[in-house]
GROMACS .gro file of C-alpha atoms in nm:
model
  387
    1MET     CA    1  -4.326   0.466   3.520
    2LYS     CA    2  -4.401   0.151   3.339
    3HIS     CA    3  -4.472   0.427   3.034
    4PHE     CA    4  -4.162   0.597   3.175
    5VAL     CA    5  -3.930   0.329   3.152
    6THR     CA    6  -4.056   0.259   2.812
    7ALA     CA    7  -3.974   0.585   2.616
    8LEU     CA    8  -3.698   0.547   2.756
    9LEU     CA    9  -3.602   0.219   2.530
   10VAL     CA   10  -3.717   0.321   2.304
   11THR     CA   11  -3.516   0.684   2.329
   12ALA     CA   12  -3.182   0.423   2.337
   13ALA     CA   13  -3.364   0.193   2.116
   14PHE     CA   14  -3.313   0.526   1.783
   15VAL     CA   15  -3.024   0.735   1.974
   16ALA     CA   16  -2.789   0.383   1.953
   17VAL     CA   17  -2.994   0.301   1.541
   18PRO     CA   18  -2.585   0.557   1.327
   19ALA     CA   19  -2.773   0.784   1.071
   20GLU     CA   20  -2.753   0.603   0.736
   21ALA     CA   21  -2.449   0.701   0.579
   22ARG     CA   22  -2.448   0.923   0.277
   23GLY     CA   23  -2.361   0.773  -0.070
   24ARG     CA   24  -2.128   0.826  -0.320
   25TRP     CA   25  -2.120   1.236  -0.430
   26THR     CA   26  -2.310   1.235  -0.751
   27GLU     CA   27  -2.104   1.341  -1.094
   28ALA     CA   28  -2.342   1.739  -1.026
   29GLN     CA   29  -2.272   1.672  -0.656
   30ALA     CA   30  -1.949   1.661  -0.734
   31ASN     CA   31  -1.956   1.873  -1.036
   32THR     CA   32  -2.154   2.159  -0.878
   33TRP     CA   33  -1.866   2.094  -0.540
   34TYR     CA   34  -1.625   2.202  -0.832
   35ALA     CA   35  -1.742   2.518  -0.924
   36LYS     CA   36  -1.753   2.674  -0.620
   37GLN     CA   37  -1.301   2.629  -0.584
   38PRO     CA   38  -1.081   2.892  -0.703
   39TRP     CA   39  -0.843   2.661  -0.989
   40LEU     CA   40  -0.749   2.512  -0.692
   41VAL     CA   41  -0.365   2.544  -0.682
   42GLY     CA   42  -0.049   2.423  -0.330
   43ALA     CA   43   0.161   2.180  -0.180
   44ASN     CA   44   0.203   1.850  -0.040
   45TYR     CA   45   0.269   2.066   0.299
   46THR     CA   46   0.517   1.932   0.592
   47PRO     CA   47   0.669   2.201   0.765
   48ALA     CA   48   1.004   2.219   0.707
   49SER     CA   49   1.151   2.149   1.136
   50ALA     CA   50   0.873   1.809   1.073
   51ILE     CA   51   1.095   1.464   0.870
   52ASN     CA   52   0.770   1.326   0.889
   53GLN     CA   53   0.355   1.374   1.019
   54LEU     CA   54   0.433   1.230   1.311
   55GLU     CA   55   0.756   1.455   1.385
   56MET     CA   56   0.439   1.788   1.213
   57TRP     CA   57   0.139   1.702   1.482
   58GLN     CA   58   0.281   1.530   1.854
   59GLU     CA   59   0.291   1.807   2.082
   60ALA     CA   60   0.651   1.783   2.183
   61THR     CA   61   0.708   1.901   1.806
   62TRP     CA   62   0.407   2.051   1.695
   63ASP     CA   63   0.550   2.409   1.577
   64PRO     CA   64   0.290   2.603   1.495
   65LYS     CA   65   0.500   2.954   1.425
   66ARG     CA   66   0.682   2.801   1.193
   67ILE     CA   67   0.389   2.625   1.001
   68ASP     CA   68   0.233   3.046   0.979
   69TYR     CA   69   0.616   3.114   0.841
   70GLU     CA   70   0.608   2.885   0.601
   71LEU     CA   71   0.204   2.928   0.504
   72ASN     CA   72   0.296   3.273   0.476
   73LEU     CA   73   0.494   3.240   0.230
   74ALA     CA   74   0.238   2.963   0.041
   75GLN     CA   75  -0.023   3.282   0.057
   76SER     CA   76   0.252   3.522  -0.084
   77ILE     CA   77   0.277   3.306  -0.443
   78GLY     CA   78  -0.133   3.202  -0.470
   79MET     CA   79  -0.155   2.889  -0.325
   80ASN     CA   80  -0.481   2.798  -0.253
   81THR     CA   81  -0.454   2.451  -0.074
   82MET     CA   82  -0.231   2.250   0.137
   83ARG     CA   83  -0.266   1.865   0.145
   84VAL     CA   84  -0.135   1.727   0.434
   85PHE     CA   85  -0.116   1.399   0.674
   86LEU     CA   86  -0.256   1.302   0.913
   87HIS     CA   87  -0.208   0.908   1.134
   88ASP     CA   88  -0.385   0.734   1.306
   89GLN     CA   89  -0.114   0.661   1.605
   90LEU     CA   90  -0.118   0.996   1.700
   91TRP     CA   91  -0.528   1.017   1.717
   92GLN     CA   92  -0.468   0.699   1.949
   93GLN     CA   93  -0.196   0.916   2.180
   94ASP     CA   94  -0.408   1.202   2.273
   95PRO     CA   95  -0.706   1.271   1.992
   96GLU     CA   96  -0.835   1.574   2.146
   97GLY     CA   97  -0.489   1.714   2.148
   98PHE     CA   98  -0.477   1.643   1.799
   99LYS     CA   99  -0.777   1.751   1.671
  100ARG     CA  100  -0.775   2.073   1.887
  101ARG     CA  101  -0.352   2.105   1.681
  102ILE     CA  102  -0.620   2.043   1.330
  103GLY     CA  103  -0.853   2.319   1.540
  104GLU     CA  104  -0.497   2.534   1.562
  105PHE     CA  105  -0.376   2.461   1.149
  106LEU     CA  106  -0.725   2.545   1.072
  107THR     CA  107  -0.697   2.900   1.188
  108ILE     CA  108  -0.323   2.914   1.114
  109ALA     CA  109  -0.366   2.849   0.687
  110GLN     CA  110  -0.743   3.004   0.659
  111ARG     CA  111  -0.552   3.397   0.843
  112HIS     CA  112  -0.364   3.267   0.453
  113GLY     CA  113  -0.678   3.207   0.312
  114ILE     CA  114  -0.584   2.786   0.244
  115ARG     CA  115  -0.773   2.487   0.276
  116PRO     CA  116  -0.597   2.167   0.339
  117LEU     CA  117  -0.667   1.812   0.158
  118PHE     CA  118  -0.602   1.622   0.481
  119VAL     CA  119  -0.475   1.223   0.358
  120LEU     CA  120  -0.617   0.997   0.684
  121PHE     CA  121  -0.379   0.690   0.579
  122ASP     CA  122  -0.033   0.651   0.359
  123SER     CA  123   0.071   0.366   0.203
  124CYS     CA  124   0.438   0.439   0.160
  125TRP     CA  125   0.779   0.496   0.292
  126ASP     CA  126   0.868   0.311   0.677
  127PRO     CA  127   0.536   0.008   0.760
  128ASP     CA  128   0.616  -0.030   1.078
  129PRO     CA  129   0.536   0.388   1.241
  130LYS     CA  130   0.656   0.495   1.652
  131LEU     CA  131   0.496   0.741   1.799
  132GLY     CA  132   0.699   0.965   1.984
  133PRO     CA  133   1.078   1.186   1.876
  134GLN     CA  134   1.171   1.056   1.550
  135HIS     CA  135   1.531   0.915   1.473
  136PRO     CA  136   1.704   1.217   1.278
  137PRO     CA  137   1.745   1.226   0.874
  138ILE     CA  138   1.981   0.978   0.743
  139PRO     CA  139   2.244   1.143   0.542
  140GLY     CA  140   2.156   1.274   0.118
  141VAL     CA  141   1.880   1.061   0.154
  142HIS     CA  142   1.519   1.112  -0.023
  143ASN     CA  143   1.264   1.100   0.305
  144SER     CA  144   1.431   0.909   0.459
  145GLY     CA  145   1.205   0.931   0.799
  146TRP     CA  146   0.844   0.923   0.662
  147VAL     CA  147   0.644   0.674   0.769
  148GLN     CA  148   0.332   0.459   0.603
  149GLY     CA  149  -0.014   0.438   0.809
  150PRO     CA  150  -0.100   0.213   0.938
  151GLY     CA  151   0.199   0.027   0.914
  152LEU     CA  152   0.180  -0.305   0.811
  153PRO     CA  153   0.196  -0.483   1.171
  154GLY     CA  154  -0.101  -0.249   1.219
  155LEU     CA  155  -0.258  -0.356   0.873
  156ARG     CA  156  -0.206  -0.791   0.956
  157ASP     CA  157  -0.391  -0.741   1.367
  158ARG     CA  158  -0.735  -0.681   1.328
  159ALA     CA  159  -0.758  -0.615   1.678
  160ARG     CA  160  -0.669  -0.247   1.580
  161TYR     CA  161  -0.933  -0.201   1.296
  162PRO     CA  162  -1.202  -0.089   1.580
  163ALA     CA  163  -0.930   0.221   1.718
  164TYR     CA  164  -0.894   0.286   1.269
  165LYS     CA  165  -1.242   0.329   1.255
  166ALA     CA  166  -1.252   0.583   1.601
  167TYR     CA  167  -0.943   0.738   1.450
  168VAL     CA  168  -1.094   0.803   1.053
  169GLN     CA  169  -1.505   0.892   1.266
  170GLY     CA  170  -1.325   1.102   1.540
  171VAL     CA  171  -1.130   1.389   1.341
  172VAL     CA  172  -1.361   1.369   1.010
  173GLY     CA  173  -1.682   1.331   1.236
  174ALA     CA  174  -1.516   1.686   1.476
  175PHE     CA  175  -1.441   1.871   1.133
  176ALA     CA  176  -1.712   1.730   0.953
  177ASN     CA  177  -1.900   2.037   0.818
  178ASP     CA  178  -1.616   2.280   0.851
  179ASP     CA  179  -1.607   2.476   0.503
  180ARG     CA  180  -1.170   2.510   0.629
  181ILE     CA  181  -1.105   2.175   0.504
  182LEU     CA  182  -1.085   2.091   0.103
  183GLY     CA  183  -1.169   1.737   0.158
  184TRP     CA  184  -1.048   1.384   0.217
  185ASP     CA  185  -0.774   1.231   0.090
  186ALA     CA  186  -0.830   0.822   0.249
  187TRP     CA  187  -0.558   0.687   0.191
  188ASN     CA  188  -0.273   0.818   0.009
  189GLU     CA  189  -0.054   0.532  -0.296
  190PRO     CA  190  -0.220   0.252  -0.105
  191ASP     CA  191  -0.094   0.010  -0.378
  192ASN     CA  192   0.260   0.138  -0.283
  193GLY     CA  193   0.492  -0.170  -0.246
  194ALA     CA  194   0.760   0.045  -0.050
  195ASP     CA  195   0.990  -0.150  -0.226
  196GLN     CA  196   1.289  -0.015  -0.015
  197TYR     CA  197   1.166  -0.195   0.293
  198LYS     CA  198   1.208  -0.599   0.355
  199GLY     CA  199   0.877  -0.778   0.439
  200GLN     CA  200   0.626  -0.624   0.250
  201GLU     CA  201   0.454  -0.863   0.102
  202GLY     CA  202   0.035  -0.916   0.140
  203LYS     CA  203  -0.044  -0.593   0.180
  204GLU     CA  204  -0.198  -0.530  -0.084
  205PRO     CA  205  -0.509  -0.710  -0.004
  206LEU     CA  206  -0.509  -0.614   0.370
  207VAL     CA  207  -0.500  -0.230   0.242
  208ARG     CA  208  -0.775  -0.304  -0.060
  209ALA     CA  209  -0.940  -0.451   0.155
  210MET     CA  210  -0.928  -0.154   0.489
  211LEU     CA  211  -0.942   0.103   0.217
  212ALA     CA  212  -1.353  -0.074   0.121
  213GLN     CA  213  -1.366   0.043   0.553
  214VAL     CA  214  -1.213   0.307   0.531
  215PHE     CA  215  -1.477   0.482   0.268
  216ASP     CA  216  -1.770   0.388   0.421
  217TRP     CA  217  -1.643   0.513   0.777
  218VAL     CA  218  -1.589   0.857   0.620
  219ARG     CA  219  -1.943   0.888   0.465
  220ASP     CA  220  -2.039   0.755   0.797
  221ALA     CA  221  -1.924   1.071   0.937
  222ASP     CA  222  -2.190   1.215   0.744
  223PRO     CA  223  -1.891   1.469   0.551
  224SER     CA  224  -2.003   1.786   0.401
  225GLN     CA  225  -1.637   1.799   0.210
  226PRO     CA  226  -1.535   1.498  -0.121
  227ILE     CA  227  -1.385   1.253  -0.058
  228THR     CA  228  -1.143   1.083  -0.255
  229SER     CA  229  -0.777   0.820  -0.349
  230GLY     CA  230  -0.568   0.922  -0.571
  231VAL     CA  231  -0.450   0.687  -0.833
  232TRP     CA  232  -0.116   0.735  -0.950
  233TRP     CA  233   0.114   0.448  -1.097
  234HIS     CA  234  -0.082   0.150  -1.357
  235ASP     CA  235  -0.091   0.211  -1.717
  236ASP     CA  236  -0.408   0.273  -1.838
  237TRP     CA  237  -0.699   0.463  -1.554
  238THR     CA  238  -1.017   0.501  -1.888
  239PRO     CA  239  -1.307   0.362  -1.744
  240THR     CA  240  -1.384   0.165  -2.088
  241GLY     CA  241  -1.018   0.033  -2.153
  242GLY     CA  242  -1.026  -0.264  -1.885
  243LYS     CA  243  -0.737  -0.253  -1.744
  244LEU     CA  244  -0.774  -0.160  -1.413
  245THR     CA  245  -0.687  -0.328  -1.121
  246ALA     CA  246  -0.909  -0.416  -0.843
  247MET     CA  247  -0.754  -0.119  -0.567
  248GLU     CA  248  -0.776   0.163  -0.924
  249LYS     CA  249  -1.135   0.021  -0.916
  250LEU     CA  250  -1.200   0.063  -0.546
  251GLN     CA  251  -1.012   0.450  -0.543
  252LEU     CA  252  -1.257   0.552  -0.871
  253GLY     CA  253  -1.584   0.354  -0.821
  254GLN     CA  254  -1.601   0.541  -0.514
  255SER     CA  255  -1.457   0.857  -0.474
  256ASP     CA  256  -1.619   1.187  -0.487
  257VAL     CA  257  -1.354   1.390  -0.758
  258ILE     CA  258  -1.141   1.193  -0.879
  259SER     CA  259  -0.711   1.285  -0.802
  260PHE     CA  260  -0.413   1.112  -0.938
  261HIS     CA  261  -0.025   1.142  -0.926
  262ASP     CA  262   0.182   1.151  -1.209
  263TYR     CA  263   0.586   1.250  -1.235
  264GLY     CA  264   0.657   1.208  -1.547
  265TRP     CA  265   0.708   1.451  -1.877
  266PRO     CA  266   0.415   1.711  -1.990
  267GLU     CA  267   0.302   1.443  -2.266
  268ALA     CA  268   0.236   1.199  -2.012
  269PHE     CA  269   0.054   1.457  -1.811
  270GLU     CA  270  -0.166   1.531  -1.970
  271GLY     CA  271  -0.239   1.169  -2.190
  272ARG     CA  272  -0.332   1.116  -1.820
  273ILE     CA  273  -0.566   1.388  -1.725
  274LYS     CA  274  -0.704   1.247  -1.997
  275GLN     CA  275  -0.783   0.939  -1.907
  276LEU     CA  276  -0.984   1.053  -1.594
  277LEU     CA  277  -1.246   1.324  -1.781
  278PRO     CA  278  -1.454   1.064  -1.906
  279TYR     CA  279  -1.579   0.987  -1.516
  280GLY     CA  280  -1.755   1.316  -1.577
  281ARG     CA  281  -1.609   1.456  -1.176
  282PRO     CA  282  -1.355   1.705  -1.065
  283ILE     CA  283  -1.007   1.566  -1.114
  284LEU     CA  284  -0.750   1.697  -0.829
  285CYS     CA  285  -0.388   1.598  -0.933
  286THR     CA  286  -0.239   1.610  -0.586
  287GLU     CA  287   0.116   1.471  -0.669
  288TYR     CA  288   0.368   1.541  -0.924
  289MET     CA  289   0.669   1.843  -0.996
  290ALA     CA  290   1.007   1.608  -0.938
  291ARG     CA  291   1.238   1.843  -1.140
  292GLY     CA  292   1.526   1.562  -1.238
  293ASN     CA  293   1.221   1.287  -1.412
  294GLY     CA  294   1.055   1.551  -1.634
  295SER     CA  295   0.784   1.672  -1.416
  296THR     CA  296   0.823   2.107  -1.450
  297PHE     CA  297   0.607   2.329  -1.284
  298ASP     CA  298   0.656   2.439  -1.599
  299GLY     CA  299   0.552   2.177  -1.822
  300SER     CA  300   0.278   2.074  -1.614
  301LEU     CA  301   0.120   2.336  -1.395
  302PRO     CA  302  -0.007   2.537  -1.716
  303ILE     CA  303  -0.131   2.180  -1.848
  304ALA     CA  304  -0.330   2.240  -1.510
  305LYS     CA  305  -0.465   2.536  -1.641
  306ARG     CA  306  -0.556   2.493  -1.921
  307TYR     CA  307  -0.824   2.145  -1.810
  308ASN     CA  308  -0.892   2.311  -1.448
  309VAL     CA  309  -0.744   2.068  -1.281
  310ALA     CA  310  -0.623   2.085  -0.907
  311ALA     CA  311  -0.286   2.153  -0.881
  312MET     CA  312  -0.042   1.987  -0.580
  313ASN     CA  313   0.317   1.968  -0.659
  314TRP     CA  314   0.526   1.702  -0.406
  315GLY     CA  315   0.760   1.930  -0.124
  316PHE     CA  316   0.682   2.338   0.003
  317VAL     CA  317   1.001   2.462   0.186
  318ASP     CA  318   1.334   2.248   0.240
  319GLY     CA  319   1.386   2.086   0.541
  320ARG     CA  320   1.398   1.738   0.756
  321THR     CA  321   1.197   1.514   0.458
  322GLN     CA  322   1.492   1.616   0.198
  323THR     CA  323   1.287   1.561  -0.021
  324ARG     CA  324   1.508   1.777  -0.242
  325LEU     CA  325   1.724   1.492  -0.288
  326PRO     CA  326   1.553   1.222  -0.562
  327TRP     CA  327   1.459   0.945  -0.508
  328ASP     CA  328   1.757   0.741  -0.620
  329SER     CA  329   1.917   0.862  -0.305
  330TRP     CA  330   1.810   0.500  -0.148
  331GLN     CA  331   2.082   0.337  -0.305
  332LYS     CA  332   2.361   0.653  -0.352
  333PRO     CA  333   2.313   0.838  -0.066
  334TYR     CA  334   2.416   1.335  -0.185
  335VAL     CA  335   2.665   1.250   0.074
  336MET     CA  336   2.960   1.387  -0.132
  337ALA     CA  337   2.757   1.659  -0.293
  338GLU     CA  338   2.380   1.818  -0.340
  339PRO     CA  339   2.244   1.683  -0.677
  340THR     CA  340   2.277   1.918  -1.002
  341ILE     CA  341   1.912   2.025  -0.978
  342TRP     CA  342   1.667   1.973  -0.721
  343PHE     CA  343   1.382   1.728  -0.688
  344HIS     CA  344   1.111   1.840  -0.469
  345GLU     CA  345   1.074   2.236  -0.349
  346VAL     CA  346   0.991   2.498  -0.373
  347PHE     CA  347   1.160   2.762  -0.070
  348ARG     CA  348   1.473   2.733   0.041
  349ASN     CA  349   1.526   2.681   0.437
  350ASP     CA  350   1.584   3.065   0.455
  351GLY     CA  351   1.245   3.161   0.277
  352THR     CA  352   1.383   3.304  -0.104
  353PRO     CA  353   1.265   3.043  -0.453
  354TYR     CA  354   1.487   2.771  -0.594
  355ARG     CA  355   1.378   2.922  -0.885
  356LYS     CA  356   1.205   3.253  -0.871
  357ALA     CA  357   1.078   3.160  -1.244
  358GLU     CA  358   0.823   2.904  -1.103
  359THR     CA  359   0.733   3.210  -0.787
  360ASP     CA  360   0.652   3.396  -1.073
  361LEU     CA  361   0.485   3.130  -1.263
  362ILE     CA  362   0.244   3.077  -1.003
  363ARG     CA  363   0.094   3.340  -0.883
  364ARG     CA  364   0.096   3.521  -1.227
  365LEU     CA  365  -0.130   3.104  -1.335
  366ALA     CA  366  -0.351   3.162  -0.979
  367ALA     CA  367  -0.456   3.511  -1.077
  368ALA     CA  368  -0.584   3.436  -1.337
  369PRO     CA  369  -0.923   3.328  -1.487
  370LYS     CA  370  -0.973   2.935  -1.484
  371GLY     CA  371  -0.886   2.762  -1.721
  372VAL     CA  372  -0.629   3.058  -1.882
  373VAL     CA  373  -0.247   3.054  -1.896
  374PRO     CA  374  -0.220   3.412  -1.899
  375PRO     CA  375   0.122   3.453  -2.160
  376ALA     CA  376   0.438   3.529  -2.011
  377ASP     CA  377   0.604   3.850  -1.981
  378PRO     CA  378   0.827   3.946  -2.254
  379ILE     CA  379   1.233   3.850  -2.239
  380VAL     CA  380   1.377   4.191  -2.202
  381ALA     CA  381   1.736   4.174  -2.399
  382VAL     CA  382   2.019   4.313  -2.214
  383PRO     CA  383   2.204   4.449  -2.446
  384ARG     CA  384   2.593   4.394  -2.434
  385LYS     CA  385   2.839   4.674  -2.398
  386ARG     CA  386   3.121   4.743  -2.652
  387ARG     CA  387   3.467   4.682  -2.499
   0.00000   0.00000   0.00000
């Protein structure tokens, strides 16, 4: 009996010791992974029926038929990935149901040849997320219902951190070896001040400290997929420039693959890529394309293709996020008239392209070999009738 009890104690001690977390991928590991991928092109995805990530995933508003319809649109233009936001409160609300819906989403996505990049946390927009029914879109306002995760009250409450760890390791652990998933984006724009909301002072140090833990929590789950967090605002991301912020050093130093956002002119977009090339790792642009800001499919997407940089534009089908409207709609809502040009989105709500030349371009670039930008179809002049 004594030997049996001793054996049980030894076994229990062995089980209680967690496996050593995997380290950051080496450059060789990251590039080997990337060499196996097609050129990655897609969008940041929320179905038109959802105002934010909570409304997308909660059981009461989960809309698999709409998701299937919209991912079929993505497949039809050659898209093969989507960046999709999750939320810690969804796990706390219903962990088993949340996992089940993620699995259902992956089944739908796989049917359409799409592998998502899942975002775990987010510092943008409303700092006080709440479960349950979400408020309706504010008329004329861009992304009027988007919420942060975990939100500022949660960041300030250290008692909630074990629940955040449980969320990260519960979701990542459940899908750590699922090849339907492209990767894990640990935190979207972690140093975004969300300045349109008051009372955000002191957020950045809290986020930075937690993000360092999030990288560890994800790696403790030992995912087969890469981990990243995208730099997005600073002027100089070169490794030797000495101008990186503390947050950027953390993001670039911990990411298996490098990711970034750029909503500028094509020359700025290419400049960003050149700043990141010296890191020697795959590069993913996880947000771009704001037509009124100079960032367009026509200007940026061929550059991404030429450099073999993954490209995921913001927005896909016009819906409750209202991101066809520009950022300045927070100061001057577009209630009297539509903007001259749509800011984001690829398709109208009925599934027709906002601009067919753009969807033709995406399809043409997606079909070409890596690094190859095929020539555009020639424009055929239509002869004018003589009167």
